[in-house]
Short mmCIF file of C-alpha atoms and ligand atoms in Angstrom, two decimals:
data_model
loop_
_atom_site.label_atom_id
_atom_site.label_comp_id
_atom_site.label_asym_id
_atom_site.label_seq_id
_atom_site.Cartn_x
_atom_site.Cartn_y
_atom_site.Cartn_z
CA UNK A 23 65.64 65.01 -24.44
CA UNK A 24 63.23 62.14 -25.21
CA UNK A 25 61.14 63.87 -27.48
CA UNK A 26 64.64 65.51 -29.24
CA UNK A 27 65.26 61.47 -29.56
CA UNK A 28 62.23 60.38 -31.22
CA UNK A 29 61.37 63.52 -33.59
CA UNK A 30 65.49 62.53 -34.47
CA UNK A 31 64.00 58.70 -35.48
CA UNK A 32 60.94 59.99 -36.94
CA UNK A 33 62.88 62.27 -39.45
CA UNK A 34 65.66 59.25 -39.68
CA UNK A 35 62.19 57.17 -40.68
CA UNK A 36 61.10 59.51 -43.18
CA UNK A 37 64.83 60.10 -44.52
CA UNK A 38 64.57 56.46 -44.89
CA UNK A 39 61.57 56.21 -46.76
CA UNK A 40 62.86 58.60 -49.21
CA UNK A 41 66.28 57.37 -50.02
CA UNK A 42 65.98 53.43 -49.31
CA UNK A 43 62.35 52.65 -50.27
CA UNK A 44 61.26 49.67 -48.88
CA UNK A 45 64.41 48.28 -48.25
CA UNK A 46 65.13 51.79 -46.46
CA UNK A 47 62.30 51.56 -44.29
CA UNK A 48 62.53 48.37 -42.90
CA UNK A 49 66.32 49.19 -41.88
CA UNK A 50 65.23 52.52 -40.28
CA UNK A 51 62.36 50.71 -38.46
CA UNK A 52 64.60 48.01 -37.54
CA UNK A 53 66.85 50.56 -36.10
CA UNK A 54 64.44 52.88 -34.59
CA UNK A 55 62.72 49.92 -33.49
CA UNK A 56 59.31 51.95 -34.85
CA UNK A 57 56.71 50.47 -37.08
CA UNK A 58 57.15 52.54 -40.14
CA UNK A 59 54.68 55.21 -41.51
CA UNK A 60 55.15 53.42 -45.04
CA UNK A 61 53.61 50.59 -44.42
CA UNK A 62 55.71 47.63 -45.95
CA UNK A 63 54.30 45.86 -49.01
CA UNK A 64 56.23 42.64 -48.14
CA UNK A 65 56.34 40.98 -44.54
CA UNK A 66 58.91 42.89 -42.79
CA UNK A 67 61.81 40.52 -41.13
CA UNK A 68 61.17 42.84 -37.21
CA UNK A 69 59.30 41.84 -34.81
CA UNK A 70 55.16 41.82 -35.37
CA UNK A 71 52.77 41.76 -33.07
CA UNK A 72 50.58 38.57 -33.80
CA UNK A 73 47.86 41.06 -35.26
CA UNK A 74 50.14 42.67 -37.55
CA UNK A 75 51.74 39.05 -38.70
CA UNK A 76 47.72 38.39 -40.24
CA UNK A 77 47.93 41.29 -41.74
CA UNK A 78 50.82 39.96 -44.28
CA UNK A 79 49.44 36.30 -43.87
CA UNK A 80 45.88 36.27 -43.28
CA UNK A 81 44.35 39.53 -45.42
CA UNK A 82 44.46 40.76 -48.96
CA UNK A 83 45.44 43.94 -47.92
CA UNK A 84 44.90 45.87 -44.47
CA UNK A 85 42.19 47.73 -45.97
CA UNK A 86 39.01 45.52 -46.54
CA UNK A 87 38.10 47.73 -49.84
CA UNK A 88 41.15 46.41 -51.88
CA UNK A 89 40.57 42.92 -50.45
CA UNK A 90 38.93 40.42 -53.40
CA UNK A 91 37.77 38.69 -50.52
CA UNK A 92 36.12 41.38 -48.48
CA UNK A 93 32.05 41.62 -50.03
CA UNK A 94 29.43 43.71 -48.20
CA UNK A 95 25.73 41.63 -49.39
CA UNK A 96 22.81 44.02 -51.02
CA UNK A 97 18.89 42.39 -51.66
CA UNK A 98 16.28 42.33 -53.56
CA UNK A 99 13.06 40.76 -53.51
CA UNK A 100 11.90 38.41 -56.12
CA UNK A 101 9.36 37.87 -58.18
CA UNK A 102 7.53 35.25 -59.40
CA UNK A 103 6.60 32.59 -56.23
CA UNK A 104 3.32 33.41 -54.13
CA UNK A 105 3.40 32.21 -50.71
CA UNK A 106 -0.25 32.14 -49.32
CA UNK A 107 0.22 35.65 -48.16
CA UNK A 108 2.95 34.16 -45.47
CA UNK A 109 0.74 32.36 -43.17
CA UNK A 110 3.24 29.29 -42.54
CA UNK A 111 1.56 26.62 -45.57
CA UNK A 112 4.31 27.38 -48.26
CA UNK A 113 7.66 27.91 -47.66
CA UNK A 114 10.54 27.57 -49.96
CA UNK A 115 14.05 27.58 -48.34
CA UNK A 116 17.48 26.00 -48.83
CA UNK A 117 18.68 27.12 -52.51
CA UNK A 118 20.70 25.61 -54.67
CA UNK A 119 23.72 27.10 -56.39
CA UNK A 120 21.81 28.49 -59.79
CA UNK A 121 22.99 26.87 -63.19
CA UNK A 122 22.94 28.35 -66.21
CA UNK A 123 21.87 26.28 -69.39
CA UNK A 124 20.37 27.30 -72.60
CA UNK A 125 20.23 31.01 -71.40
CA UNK A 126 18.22 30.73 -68.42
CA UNK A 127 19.14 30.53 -64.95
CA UNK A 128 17.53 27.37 -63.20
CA UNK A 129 17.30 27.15 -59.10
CA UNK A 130 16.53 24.20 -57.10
CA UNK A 131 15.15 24.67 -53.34
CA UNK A 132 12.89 22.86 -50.48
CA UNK A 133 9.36 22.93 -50.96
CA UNK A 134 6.79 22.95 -49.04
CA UNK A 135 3.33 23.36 -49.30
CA UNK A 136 1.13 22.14 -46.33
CA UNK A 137 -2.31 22.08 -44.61
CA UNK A 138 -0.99 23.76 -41.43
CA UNK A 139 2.55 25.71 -40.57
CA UNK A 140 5.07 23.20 -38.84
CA UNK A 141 3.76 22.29 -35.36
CA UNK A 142 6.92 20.71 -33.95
CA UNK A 143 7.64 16.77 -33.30
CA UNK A 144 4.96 15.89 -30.96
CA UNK A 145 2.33 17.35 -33.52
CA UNK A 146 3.25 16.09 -36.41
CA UNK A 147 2.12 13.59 -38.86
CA UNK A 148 1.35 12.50 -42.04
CA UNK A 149 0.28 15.82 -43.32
CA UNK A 150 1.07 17.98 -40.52
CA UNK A 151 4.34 19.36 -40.81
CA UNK A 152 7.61 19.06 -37.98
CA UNK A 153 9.34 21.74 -38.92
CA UNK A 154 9.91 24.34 -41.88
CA UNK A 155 11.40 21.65 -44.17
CA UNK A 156 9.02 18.17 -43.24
CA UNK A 157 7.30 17.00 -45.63
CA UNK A 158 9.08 18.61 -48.36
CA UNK A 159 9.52 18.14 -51.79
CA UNK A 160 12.39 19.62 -53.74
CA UNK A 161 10.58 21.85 -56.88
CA UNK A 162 12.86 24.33 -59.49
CA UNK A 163 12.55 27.47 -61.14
CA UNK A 164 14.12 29.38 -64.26
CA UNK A 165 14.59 33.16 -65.07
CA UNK A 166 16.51 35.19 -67.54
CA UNK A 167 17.52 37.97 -65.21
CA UNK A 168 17.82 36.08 -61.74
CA UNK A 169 14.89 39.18 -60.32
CA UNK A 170 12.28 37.11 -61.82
CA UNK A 171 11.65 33.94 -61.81
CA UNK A 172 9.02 31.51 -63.46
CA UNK A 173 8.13 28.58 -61.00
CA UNK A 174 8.64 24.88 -63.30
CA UNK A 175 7.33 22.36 -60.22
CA UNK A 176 8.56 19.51 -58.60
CA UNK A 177 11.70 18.50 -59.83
CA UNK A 178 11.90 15.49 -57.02
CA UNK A 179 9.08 13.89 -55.17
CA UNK A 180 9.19 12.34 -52.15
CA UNK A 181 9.79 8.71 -52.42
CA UNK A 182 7.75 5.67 -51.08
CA UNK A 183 8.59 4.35 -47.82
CA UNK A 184 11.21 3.21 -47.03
CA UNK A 185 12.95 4.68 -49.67
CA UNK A 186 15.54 7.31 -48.30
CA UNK A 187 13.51 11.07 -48.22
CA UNK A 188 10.30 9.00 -47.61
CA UNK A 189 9.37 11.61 -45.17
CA UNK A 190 11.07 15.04 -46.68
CA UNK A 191 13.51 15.36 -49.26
CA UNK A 192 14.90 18.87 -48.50
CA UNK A 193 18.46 21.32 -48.75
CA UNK A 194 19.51 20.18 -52.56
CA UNK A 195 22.65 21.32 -54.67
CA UNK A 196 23.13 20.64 -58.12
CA UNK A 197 25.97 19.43 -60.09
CA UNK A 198 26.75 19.28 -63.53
CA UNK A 199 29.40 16.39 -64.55
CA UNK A 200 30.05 14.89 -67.90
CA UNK A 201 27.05 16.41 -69.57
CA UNK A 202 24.78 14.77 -67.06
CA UNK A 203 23.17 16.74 -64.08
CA UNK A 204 22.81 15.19 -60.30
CA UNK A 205 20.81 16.61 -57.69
CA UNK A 206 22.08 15.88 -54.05
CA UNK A 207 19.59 16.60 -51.08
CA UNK A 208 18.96 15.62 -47.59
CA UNK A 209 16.67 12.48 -47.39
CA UNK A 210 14.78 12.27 -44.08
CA UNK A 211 13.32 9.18 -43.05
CA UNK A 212 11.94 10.52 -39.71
CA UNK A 213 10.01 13.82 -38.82
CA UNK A 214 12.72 16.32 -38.05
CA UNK A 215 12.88 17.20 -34.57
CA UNK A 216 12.05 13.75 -33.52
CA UNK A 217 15.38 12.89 -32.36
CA UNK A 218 17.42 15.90 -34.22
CA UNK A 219 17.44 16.71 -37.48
CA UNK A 220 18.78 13.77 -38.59
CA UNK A 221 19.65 12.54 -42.18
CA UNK A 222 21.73 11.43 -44.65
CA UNK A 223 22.20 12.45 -48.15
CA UNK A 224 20.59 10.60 -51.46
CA UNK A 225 20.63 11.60 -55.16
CA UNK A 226 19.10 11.76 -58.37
CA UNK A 227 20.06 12.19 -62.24
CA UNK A 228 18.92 13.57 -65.00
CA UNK A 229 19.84 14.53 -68.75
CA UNK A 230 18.52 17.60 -68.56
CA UNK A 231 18.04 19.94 -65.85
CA UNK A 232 14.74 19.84 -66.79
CA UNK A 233 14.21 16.35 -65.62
CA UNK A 234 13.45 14.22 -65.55
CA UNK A 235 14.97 13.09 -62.47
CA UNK A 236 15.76 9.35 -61.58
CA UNK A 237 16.62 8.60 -58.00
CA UNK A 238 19.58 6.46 -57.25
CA UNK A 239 17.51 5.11 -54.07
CA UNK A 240 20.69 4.72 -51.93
CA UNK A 241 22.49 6.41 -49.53
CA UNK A 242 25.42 8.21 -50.94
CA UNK A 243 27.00 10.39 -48.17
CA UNK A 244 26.00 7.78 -44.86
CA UNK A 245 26.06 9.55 -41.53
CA UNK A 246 29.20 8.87 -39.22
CA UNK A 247 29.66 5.78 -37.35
CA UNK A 248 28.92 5.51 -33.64
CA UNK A 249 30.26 8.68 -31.90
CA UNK A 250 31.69 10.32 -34.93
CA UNK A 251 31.09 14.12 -34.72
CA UNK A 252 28.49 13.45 -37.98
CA UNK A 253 26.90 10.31 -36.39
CA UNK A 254 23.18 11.65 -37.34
CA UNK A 255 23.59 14.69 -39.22
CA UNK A 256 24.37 14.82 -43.08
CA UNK A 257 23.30 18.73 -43.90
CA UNK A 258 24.11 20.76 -46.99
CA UNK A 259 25.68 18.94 -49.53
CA UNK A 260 27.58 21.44 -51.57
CA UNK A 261 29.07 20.10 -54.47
CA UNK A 262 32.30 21.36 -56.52
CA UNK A 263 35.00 19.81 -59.61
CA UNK A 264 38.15 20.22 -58.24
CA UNK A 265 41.12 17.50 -58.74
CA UNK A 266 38.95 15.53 -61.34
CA UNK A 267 36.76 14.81 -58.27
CA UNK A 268 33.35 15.78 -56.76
CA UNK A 269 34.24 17.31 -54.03
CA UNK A 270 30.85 17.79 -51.50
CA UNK A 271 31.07 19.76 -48.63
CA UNK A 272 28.75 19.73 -45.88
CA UNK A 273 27.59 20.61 -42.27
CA UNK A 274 26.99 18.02 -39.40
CA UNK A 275 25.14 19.13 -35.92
CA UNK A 276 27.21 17.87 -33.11
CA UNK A 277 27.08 17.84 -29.19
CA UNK A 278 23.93 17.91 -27.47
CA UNK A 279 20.81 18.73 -29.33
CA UNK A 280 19.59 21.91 -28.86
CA UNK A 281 22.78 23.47 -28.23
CA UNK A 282 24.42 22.06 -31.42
CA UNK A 283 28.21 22.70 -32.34
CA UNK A 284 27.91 23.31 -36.44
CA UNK A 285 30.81 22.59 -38.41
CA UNK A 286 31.64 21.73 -42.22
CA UNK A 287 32.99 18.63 -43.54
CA UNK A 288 34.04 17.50 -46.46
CA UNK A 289 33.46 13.92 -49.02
CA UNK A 290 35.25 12.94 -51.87
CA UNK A 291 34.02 11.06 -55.31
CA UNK A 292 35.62 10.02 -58.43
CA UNK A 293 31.76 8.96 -59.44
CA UNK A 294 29.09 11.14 -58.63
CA UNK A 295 27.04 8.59 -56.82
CA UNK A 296 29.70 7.42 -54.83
CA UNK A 297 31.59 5.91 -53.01
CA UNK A 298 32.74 9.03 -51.09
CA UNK A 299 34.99 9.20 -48.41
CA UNK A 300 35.10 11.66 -45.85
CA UNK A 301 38.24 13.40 -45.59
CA UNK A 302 40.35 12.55 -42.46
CA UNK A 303 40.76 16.22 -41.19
CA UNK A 304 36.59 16.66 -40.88
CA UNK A 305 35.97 18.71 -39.29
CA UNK A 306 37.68 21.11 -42.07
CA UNK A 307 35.49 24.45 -41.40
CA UNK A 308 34.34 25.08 -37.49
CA UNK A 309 31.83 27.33 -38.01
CA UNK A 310 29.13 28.33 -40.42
CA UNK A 311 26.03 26.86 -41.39
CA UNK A 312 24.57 26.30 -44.99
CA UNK A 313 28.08 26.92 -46.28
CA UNK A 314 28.31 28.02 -49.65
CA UNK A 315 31.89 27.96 -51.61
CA UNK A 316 33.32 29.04 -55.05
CA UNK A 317 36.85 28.53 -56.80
CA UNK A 318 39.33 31.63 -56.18
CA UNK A 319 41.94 31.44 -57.99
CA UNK A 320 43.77 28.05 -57.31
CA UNK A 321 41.28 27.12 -54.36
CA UNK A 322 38.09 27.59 -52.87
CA UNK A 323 36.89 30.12 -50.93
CA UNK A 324 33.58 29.77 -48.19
CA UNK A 325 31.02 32.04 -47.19
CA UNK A 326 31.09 31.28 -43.40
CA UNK A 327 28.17 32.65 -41.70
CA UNK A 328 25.67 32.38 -38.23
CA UNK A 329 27.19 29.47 -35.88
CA UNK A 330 30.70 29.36 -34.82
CA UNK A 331 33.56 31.49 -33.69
CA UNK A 332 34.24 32.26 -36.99
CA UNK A 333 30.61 33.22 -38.25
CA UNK A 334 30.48 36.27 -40.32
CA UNK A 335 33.64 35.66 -42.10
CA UNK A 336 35.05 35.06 -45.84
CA UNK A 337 37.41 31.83 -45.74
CA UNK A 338 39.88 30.93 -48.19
CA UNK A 339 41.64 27.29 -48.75
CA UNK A 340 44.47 26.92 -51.58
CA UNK A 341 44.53 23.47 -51.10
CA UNK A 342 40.56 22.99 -50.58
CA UNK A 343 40.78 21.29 -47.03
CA UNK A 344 42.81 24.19 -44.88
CA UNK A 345 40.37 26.92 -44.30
CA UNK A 346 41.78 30.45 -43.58
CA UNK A 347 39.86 33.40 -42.59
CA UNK A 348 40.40 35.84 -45.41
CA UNK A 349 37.84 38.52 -44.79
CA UNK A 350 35.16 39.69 -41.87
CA UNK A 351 31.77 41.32 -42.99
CA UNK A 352 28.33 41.27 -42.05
CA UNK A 353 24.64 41.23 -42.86
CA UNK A 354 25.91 37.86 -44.83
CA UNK A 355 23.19 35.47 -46.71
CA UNK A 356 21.31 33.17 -45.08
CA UNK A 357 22.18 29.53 -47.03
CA UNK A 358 23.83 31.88 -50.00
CA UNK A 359 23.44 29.83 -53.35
CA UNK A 360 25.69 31.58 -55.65
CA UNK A 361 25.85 31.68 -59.46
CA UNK A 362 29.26 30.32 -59.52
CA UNK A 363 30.28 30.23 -63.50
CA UNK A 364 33.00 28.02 -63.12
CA UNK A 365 31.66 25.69 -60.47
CA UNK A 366 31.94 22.31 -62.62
CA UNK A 367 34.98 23.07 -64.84
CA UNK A 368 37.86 21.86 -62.17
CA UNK A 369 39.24 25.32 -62.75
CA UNK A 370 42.79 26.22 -61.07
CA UNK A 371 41.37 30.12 -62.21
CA UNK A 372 38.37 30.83 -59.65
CA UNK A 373 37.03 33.58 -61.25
CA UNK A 374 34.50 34.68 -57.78
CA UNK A 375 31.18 35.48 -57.66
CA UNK A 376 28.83 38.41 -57.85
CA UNK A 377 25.08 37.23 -57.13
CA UNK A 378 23.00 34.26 -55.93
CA UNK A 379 19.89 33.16 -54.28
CA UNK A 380 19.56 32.82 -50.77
CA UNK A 381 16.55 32.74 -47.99
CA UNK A 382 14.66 34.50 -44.81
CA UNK A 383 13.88 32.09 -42.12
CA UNK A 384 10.94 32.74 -40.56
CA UNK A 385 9.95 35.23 -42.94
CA UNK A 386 7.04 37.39 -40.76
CA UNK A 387 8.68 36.64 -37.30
CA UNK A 388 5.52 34.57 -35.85
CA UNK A 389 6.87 31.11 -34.67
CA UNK A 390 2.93 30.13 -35.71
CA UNK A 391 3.24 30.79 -39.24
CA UNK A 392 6.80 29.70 -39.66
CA UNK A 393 7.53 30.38 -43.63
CA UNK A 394 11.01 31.28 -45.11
CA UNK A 395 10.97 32.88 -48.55
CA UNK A 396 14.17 32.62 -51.22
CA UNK A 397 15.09 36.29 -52.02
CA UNK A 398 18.35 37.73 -54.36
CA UNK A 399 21.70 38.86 -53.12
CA UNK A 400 24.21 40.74 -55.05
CA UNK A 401 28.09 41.13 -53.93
CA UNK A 402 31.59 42.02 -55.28
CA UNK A 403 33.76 38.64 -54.48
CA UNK A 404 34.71 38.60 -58.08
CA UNK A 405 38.50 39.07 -59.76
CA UNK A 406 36.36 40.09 -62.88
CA UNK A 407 34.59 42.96 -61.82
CA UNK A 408 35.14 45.67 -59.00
CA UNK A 409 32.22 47.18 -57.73
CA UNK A 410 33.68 50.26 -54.84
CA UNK A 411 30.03 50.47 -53.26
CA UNK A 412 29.98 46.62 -52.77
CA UNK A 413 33.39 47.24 -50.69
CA UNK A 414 32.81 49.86 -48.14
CA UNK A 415 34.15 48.67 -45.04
CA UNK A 416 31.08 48.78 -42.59
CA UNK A 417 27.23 48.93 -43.38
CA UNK A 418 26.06 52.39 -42.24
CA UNK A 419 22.91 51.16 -40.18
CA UNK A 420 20.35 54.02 -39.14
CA UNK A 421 19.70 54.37 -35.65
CA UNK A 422 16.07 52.47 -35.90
CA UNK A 423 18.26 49.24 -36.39
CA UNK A 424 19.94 49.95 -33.31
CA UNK A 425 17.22 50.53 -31.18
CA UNK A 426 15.03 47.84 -32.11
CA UNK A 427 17.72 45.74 -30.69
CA UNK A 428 16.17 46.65 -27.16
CA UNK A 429 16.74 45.16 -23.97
CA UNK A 430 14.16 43.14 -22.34
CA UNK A 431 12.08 43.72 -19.33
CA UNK A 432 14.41 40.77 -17.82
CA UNK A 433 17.84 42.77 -18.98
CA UNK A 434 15.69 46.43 -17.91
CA UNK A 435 15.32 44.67 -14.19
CA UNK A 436 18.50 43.11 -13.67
CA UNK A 437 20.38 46.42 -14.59
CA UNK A 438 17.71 48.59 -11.97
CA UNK A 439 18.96 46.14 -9.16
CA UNK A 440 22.68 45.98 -10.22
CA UNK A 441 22.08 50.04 -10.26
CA UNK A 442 20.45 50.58 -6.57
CA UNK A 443 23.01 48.17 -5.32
CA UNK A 444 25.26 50.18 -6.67
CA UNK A 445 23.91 53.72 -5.91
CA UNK A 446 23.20 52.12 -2.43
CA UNK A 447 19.09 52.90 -3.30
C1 LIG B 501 18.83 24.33 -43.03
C2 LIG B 501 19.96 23.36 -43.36
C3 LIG B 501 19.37 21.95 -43.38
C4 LIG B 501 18.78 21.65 -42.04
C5 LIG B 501 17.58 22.56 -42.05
C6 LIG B 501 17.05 22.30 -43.44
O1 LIG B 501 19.25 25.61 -42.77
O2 LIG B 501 21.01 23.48 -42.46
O3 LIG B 501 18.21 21.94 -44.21
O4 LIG B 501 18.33 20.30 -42.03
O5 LIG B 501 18.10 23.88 -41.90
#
């Protein structure tokens, strides 16, 4: 009788898909009280699970390949920077987004190029480094492909004491306003590691994105105040045009060091060296790490990746301070630095973006020689191009990636015990 009954609604559902389109199929399900095999373009006015309700809020489209905001990530290596054959002295990190000017592509990044690799805080001094970015300078390069790239030197120096970025100027972002060009960056006035990695954020100008560059010698994004969840960190700065203002986000380490809580904030400028103020929602993105961001259509979208519950996911904000996850993926770049076109022009038309720099930390895996090294990624988060083998739902690993995820002796000997308690052995 039961199964008479629902092969009865079934064929009433598929009746109703035929006669009523939409319309018909939401009145069938409603009355059959079964999700419909048609699946609704619009949100249905039944009852959705809370999973289901995303699906008409949240995504796109319920399959990730027709989602603008759904990117698998695809590298190459570059060529043009030499690295002392990766034994820890060089190491060039932290991209910025790449401009485009007089037909080349410029790039911006943390340089360093030291006696020994970093040998923590205790170690440190003068010339010996903290940490990957100590002792840093910030240098630039140019290409006319974005594969290879000609090395043009230091763009910024490290100041004089006490200047701020005495020690390391490090983690810049460019920004292009009014025909003039600013360079934001973390300015460290300590080793890193000696207390955290703590530092504000200074900049400097130029005409040209040549140079050169002027520093402003101030602070323009201060840390929080006493307590506030960015009391020592200023990390990232990520500027955009959006509202006739520089917006800059950035990332703060909070909570107790060593087991940081990462989370993006956002400051706001009507001059691009200040004052900004700090929006009063920061926190605005509670996960990710060098966050990268590009207009989409009427608001920004964020490439959240590594800390946070929401790592590994593709957020969107129409109103640029309400962050929504719009898309999950994987194998995302490490501090992405995208080419976005229309970065500077306050668009309300985010067009997306399709490649950018971005880096490997710890390039050969030896803690000794700690190096990272700036490499290319390619993706499809563009409304001006569709690219189907940039949007295939999962990243077919082979097996070897699997396995060299292997368990520890530690994990091998807890499981043997856990298995003769079980087996009683
Ligand atoms: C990076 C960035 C900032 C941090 C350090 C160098 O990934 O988050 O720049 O200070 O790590």
């Amino acid at each position: 009788m039961k199964r008479i009954a629902i092969m009865l609604s079934m064929l009433t559902l598929i009746w109703g898909c035929k006669q009523g389109g939409e319309s018909g199929v939401e009145e069938t399900a409603k009355e059959t009280g079964v999700f419909p095999q048609i699946m609704p373009e619009e949100k249905p006015d039944f009852a959705l699970s809370a999973s289901m309700d995303r699906i008409y809020t949240d995504y796109e489209s319920p399959r990730p390949d027709k989602n603008e905001l759904f990117s698998q990530f695809k590298y190459t290596e570059l060529k043009g920077f030499d690295y002392n054959g990766h034994d820890g002295t060089i190491t060039r990190r932290d991209p910025s987004k790449i401009l485009l000017h007089d037909g080349k592509y410029y790039v911006w990044y943390t340089y360093r190029n030291t006696p020994t690799p970093p040998q923590g805080a205790a170690k440190c001094n003068d010339t010996i480094p903290s940490s990957d970015w100590d002792l840093s300078e910030i240098w630039y390069a140019t290409s006319t492909d974005g594969f290879n790239w000609e090395e043009q030197g230091v763009a910024i120096k490290r100041p004089e004491k006490p200047l701020v970025g005495w020690r390391s100027v490090t983690t810049t972002d460019i920004l292009e306003w009014k025909g003039k060009y600013y360079l934001y960056y973390q300015g460290f006035m300590e080793a890193s590691g000696k207390r955290g990695d703590d530092c504000p954020v200074a900049v400097s100008y130029a005409d040209s994105p040549d140079g050169p560059w002027t520093p402003h010698n101030e602070i323009v994004i201060p840390n929080g105040g006493e307590g506030a969840w960015d009391q020592f960190s200023i990390h990232d700065p990520y500027p955009l045009v959006h509202d006739g203002k520089i917006y800059i986000y950035y990332k703060s380490d909070f909570g107790q060091k060593g087991d940081w809580i990462r989370m993006q904030g956002l400051a706001i400028a009507d001059n691009p060296l200040g004052p900004f103020e700090k929006h009063p929602l920061n926190p605005l993105i509670t996960s990710g790490h060098e966050t990268s961001l590009f207009p989409y259509k009427g608001g920004v979208a964020a490439l959240v990746y590594k800390d946070g519950p929401e790592h590994n996911t593709i957020q969107y904000a129409e109103d640029w301070v309400n962050f929504e996850i719009a898309s999950i993926t994987e194998l995302m770049p490490y501090a992405a630095a995208p080419f976005v076109p229309d970065a500077f022009t306050d668009t309300k038309d985010g067009r997306g973006i399709t490649w950018g720099l971005a880096h490997f930390i710890n390039y050969t895996g030896e803690w000794s020689k700690f190096n990272s090294k700036l490499v290319r990624f390619d993706c499809d988060l563009s409304r001006d191009i569709h690219d189907p083998q940039m949007k295939h739902h999962r990243v077919n690993h082979k097996p070897d990636v699997y396995y060299r995820q292997a368990l520890t002796q530690k994990q091998r000997k807890r499981i043997s015990e856990e298995n003769k308690a079980l087996l009683g052995l």
